[in-house]
Amino acid sequence: AAESQRLNAKHFKYPESGFVTRIEHSLLYAMIREPDIFPQETVLDAINEEEYSIYFYVRPKPGTVTAEYDVSYAQLTALLALAGEEWAHNSEIPPTLCRKISQRVLKYADEHNLDRKTEIDELLQPLYQYAMRREAKQSAKMLPWLVPALGVTVLAGNPLPVYAAFVATHAIQSKNIEKGANSSANTDRMLESGERAANLEHTSLLDETEDVVIDWS
């Protein structure tokens, strides 16, 4: 849990003082991290029963007194990223988790008269950015294998070196490649799920017709 927390804090910019309740210590986090242990239906039940707002609250800095906790969605973004990496691209876990978290964030926005688009962007834009960084990093790892082979192919007119390099790269990094592929596909599904939840909540709770459009740039 300590290493997961350190990496999540780095990748998703946790507040320096940390959180009142750490998501890495939760049963749900453990279930999301271990798809080979926990059946999908069991995890779906846990997702539906979880109270996500307990992971919003930032721990006050030592020596400070506050009447109200600051709020950050960074822990929940980290949980979504984990689900995207660990569960298959056709699993119901990532989009269901994103929908439930998005609904809770939107409820918090309504309760505190906050801009709904701003709050949902704060949750989901870092997820999109993390997926883009992961794809770039994966591509960079493959280049040292493919570029020399591509040079041989150009000089000799033989495609076999590129193919052999690709097979070697794939064999060495197959687990990372699989996680990266799952992450990319699931990130797209989660972004769609979050935007759909925002639009449905927008219509049903506010009785307005204008859709919430999330800016991923």
XYZ file of C-alpha atoms in Angstrom:
217
model
C 0.000 0.000 0.000
C 2.849 2.401 0.799
C 4.436 1.970 -2.649
C 1.078 2.335 -4.400
C 0.445 5.496 -2.444
C 3.866 6.904 -3.362
C 3.371 6.234 -7.072
C -0.192 7.531 -7.092
C 0.877 10.684 -5.281
C 3.501 11.241 -7.982
C 1.358 10.439 -11.016
C -1.848 12.144 -9.859
C -0.401 15.026 -7.839
C -1.781 14.210 -4.411
C -1.897 17.143 -1.989
C 1.338 17.374 -0.039
C -0.386 16.725 3.290
C -2.177 13.640 1.979
C -5.745 12.526 2.600
C -7.822 11.918 5.691
C -8.776 8.467 4.366
C -6.252 6.748 2.108
C -7.801 4.840 -0.748
C -4.794 2.528 -1.082
C -5.726 1.027 2.304
C -9.300 0.241 1.265
C -10.761 -3.159 0.417
C -12.087 -1.762 -2.862
C -8.585 -0.747 -3.968
C -7.326 -4.267 -3.212
C -10.200 -5.782 -5.164
C -9.610 -3.542 -8.178
C -5.900 -4.414 -8.106
C -6.474 -8.208 -8.124
C -8.841 -9.248 -10.933
C -7.471 -12.808 -10.800
C -8.614 -13.176 -7.191
C -11.918 -11.333 -6.960
C -14.839 -12.284 -9.262
C -16.290 -9.457 -11.331
C -19.724 -9.700 -9.716
C -18.210 -9.366 -6.238
C -16.262 -6.290 -7.298
C -19.338 -4.760 -8.948
C -21.248 -5.173 -5.690
C -18.437 -3.439 -3.812
C -18.370 -0.607 -6.364
C -22.092 -0.037 -5.967
C -21.906 -0.068 -2.166
C -18.837 2.157 -1.691
C -19.161 5.687 -0.281
C -16.679 7.575 -2.439
C -16.946 10.924 -0.701
C -14.762 9.708 2.189
C -11.810 9.813 -0.213
C -12.353 13.491 -1.120
C -10.982 15.113 1.991
C -7.446 16.459 2.228
C -5.623 16.105 5.538
C -4.956 19.551 7.079
C -1.311 20.533 7.358
C 0.145 20.056 10.854
C -0.562 22.978 13.136
C -3.480 24.312 11.099
C -7.092 24.549 12.229
C -9.834 24.358 9.626
C -13.593 24.449 9.800
C -13.918 22.593 6.501
C -11.627 20.153 4.737
C -10.170 20.916 1.317
C -11.285 18.503 -1.390
C -9.376 16.646 -4.090
C -10.487 13.873 -6.450
C -6.917 12.682 -7.098
C -7.306 9.417 -5.173
C -10.370 8.494 -7.176
C -8.604 9.290 -10.449
C -5.829 6.932 -9.322
C -8.420 4.228 -8.640
C -9.869 4.669 -12.123
C -6.405 4.408 -13.681
C -5.778 1.198 -11.736
C -9.056 -0.290 -12.934
C -8.180 0.644 -16.504
C -4.847 -1.172 -16.313
C -5.840 -4.279 -14.379
C -9.199 -5.228 -15.904
C -9.812 -6.478 -19.425
C -10.934 -4.078 -22.122
C -14.399 -5.676 -22.208
C -14.897 -5.828 -18.430
C -17.766 -3.938 -16.832
C -15.573 -2.864 -13.911
C -13.916 0.296 -15.360
C -17.020 1.997 -16.846
C -19.206 1.067 -13.861
C -16.626 2.398 -11.412
C -16.278 5.618 -13.387
C -20.029 6.108 -13.558
C -20.476 5.664 -9.809
C -17.579 7.976 -8.938
C -18.726 10.603 -11.449
C -22.230 10.544 -9.975
C -20.817 11.146 -6.493
C -18.625 13.999 -7.703
C -21.598 15.600 -9.438
C -23.692 15.217 -6.298
C -20.976 16.967 -4.314
C -20.878 19.750 -6.912
C -24.642 20.255 -6.611
C -24.557 20.209 -2.806
C -21.868 22.913 -2.729
C -23.045 25.005 -5.697
C -19.931 24.209 -7.718
C -19.589 24.179 -11.482
C -20.356 20.626 -12.559
C -18.131 20.648 -15.636
C -15.168 21.946 -13.646
C -15.564 19.210 -11.036
C -15.937 16.362 -13.517
C -12.967 17.686 -15.503
C -10.896 17.694 -12.314
C -11.680 13.998 -11.903
C -11.275 12.804 -15.492
C -8.749 15.036 -17.259
C -5.831 13.654 -15.178
C -6.971 10.143 -16.155
C -6.771 11.063 -19.837
C -3.377 12.717 -19.368
C -2.040 9.680 -17.510
C -3.125 7.382 -20.346
C -1.392 9.624 -22.903
C 1.837 9.606 -20.886
C 1.687 5.839 -20.561
C 1.246 5.385 -24.319
C 4.168 7.722 -25.038
C 6.382 5.897 -22.537
C 5.498 2.518 -24.033
C 6.285 3.744 -27.538
C 9.610 5.144 -26.381
C 10.565 1.760 -24.901
C 9.956 0.048 -28.240
C 11.988 2.478 -30.353
C 15.476 1.225 -29.366
C 14.467 -2.194 -30.692
C 12.699 -1.094 -33.858
C 14.877 1.734 -35.186
C 18.057 -0.330 -35.795
C 16.007 -3.080 -37.420
C 14.239 -0.535 -39.588
C 17.635 0.728 -40.775
C 18.665 -2.774 -41.794
C 15.385 -3.171 -43.646
C 15.902 0.060 -45.603
C 19.475 -0.887 -46.551
C 18.834 -4.511 -47.418
C 15.236 -4.336 -48.542
C 14.415 -7.117 -46.094
C 11.400 -6.739 -43.758
C 12.414 -9.667 -41.540
C 14.621 -7.642 -39.126
C 11.730 -5.324 -38.274
C 9.418 -8.258 -37.765
C 11.975 -10.084 -35.604
C 12.567 -6.959 -33.516
C 8.841 -6.481 -33.069
C 8.418 -10.099 -31.920
C 11.318 -9.757 -29.488
C 9.983 -6.490 -28.116
C 6.518 -7.932 -27.767
C 7.796 -11.020 -25.943
C 9.851 -8.991 -23.486
C 7.206 -6.414 -22.760
C 4.057 -8.425 -23.387
C 2.649 -7.789 -19.915
C 3.230 -4.046 -20.174
C 1.820 -4.008 -23.684
C -1.306 -5.827 -22.507
C -1.730 -3.410 -19.619
C -1.184 -0.475 -21.954
C -3.770 -1.766 -24.419
C -6.278 -2.358 -21.631
C -5.547 1.076 -20.193
C -6.100 2.833 -23.529
C -9.342 1.007 -24.309
C -10.675 1.324 -20.773
C -9.739 4.998 -20.519
C -11.855 5.702 -23.601
C -14.730 3.734 -22.078
C -14.404 5.504 -18.731
C -14.320 8.954 -20.295
C -17.477 8.105 -22.219
C -19.081 6.731 -19.061
C -18.174 9.833 -17.068
C -19.447 12.192 -19.736
C -22.657 10.172 -20.065
C -23.175 10.290 -16.304
C -22.625 14.045 -16.344
C -25.164 14.537 -19.106
C -27.769 12.255 -17.520
C -27.355 13.920 -14.145
C -27.495 17.307 -15.808
C -30.844 16.478 -17.383
C -32.459 14.602 -14.512
C -31.320 16.753 -11.593
C -31.343 20.203 -13.134
C -34.032 19.673 -15.761
C -31.891 21.377 -18.381
C -31.290 20.262 -21.956
C -27.786 21.531 -22.623
C -25.219 18.704 -22.463
C -22.047 18.864 -20.423
C -19.109 18.647 -22.834
C -15.820 17.617 -21.259
C -12.686 19.184 -22.721
C -9.880 16.602 -22.921
C -7.263 18.985 -24.284
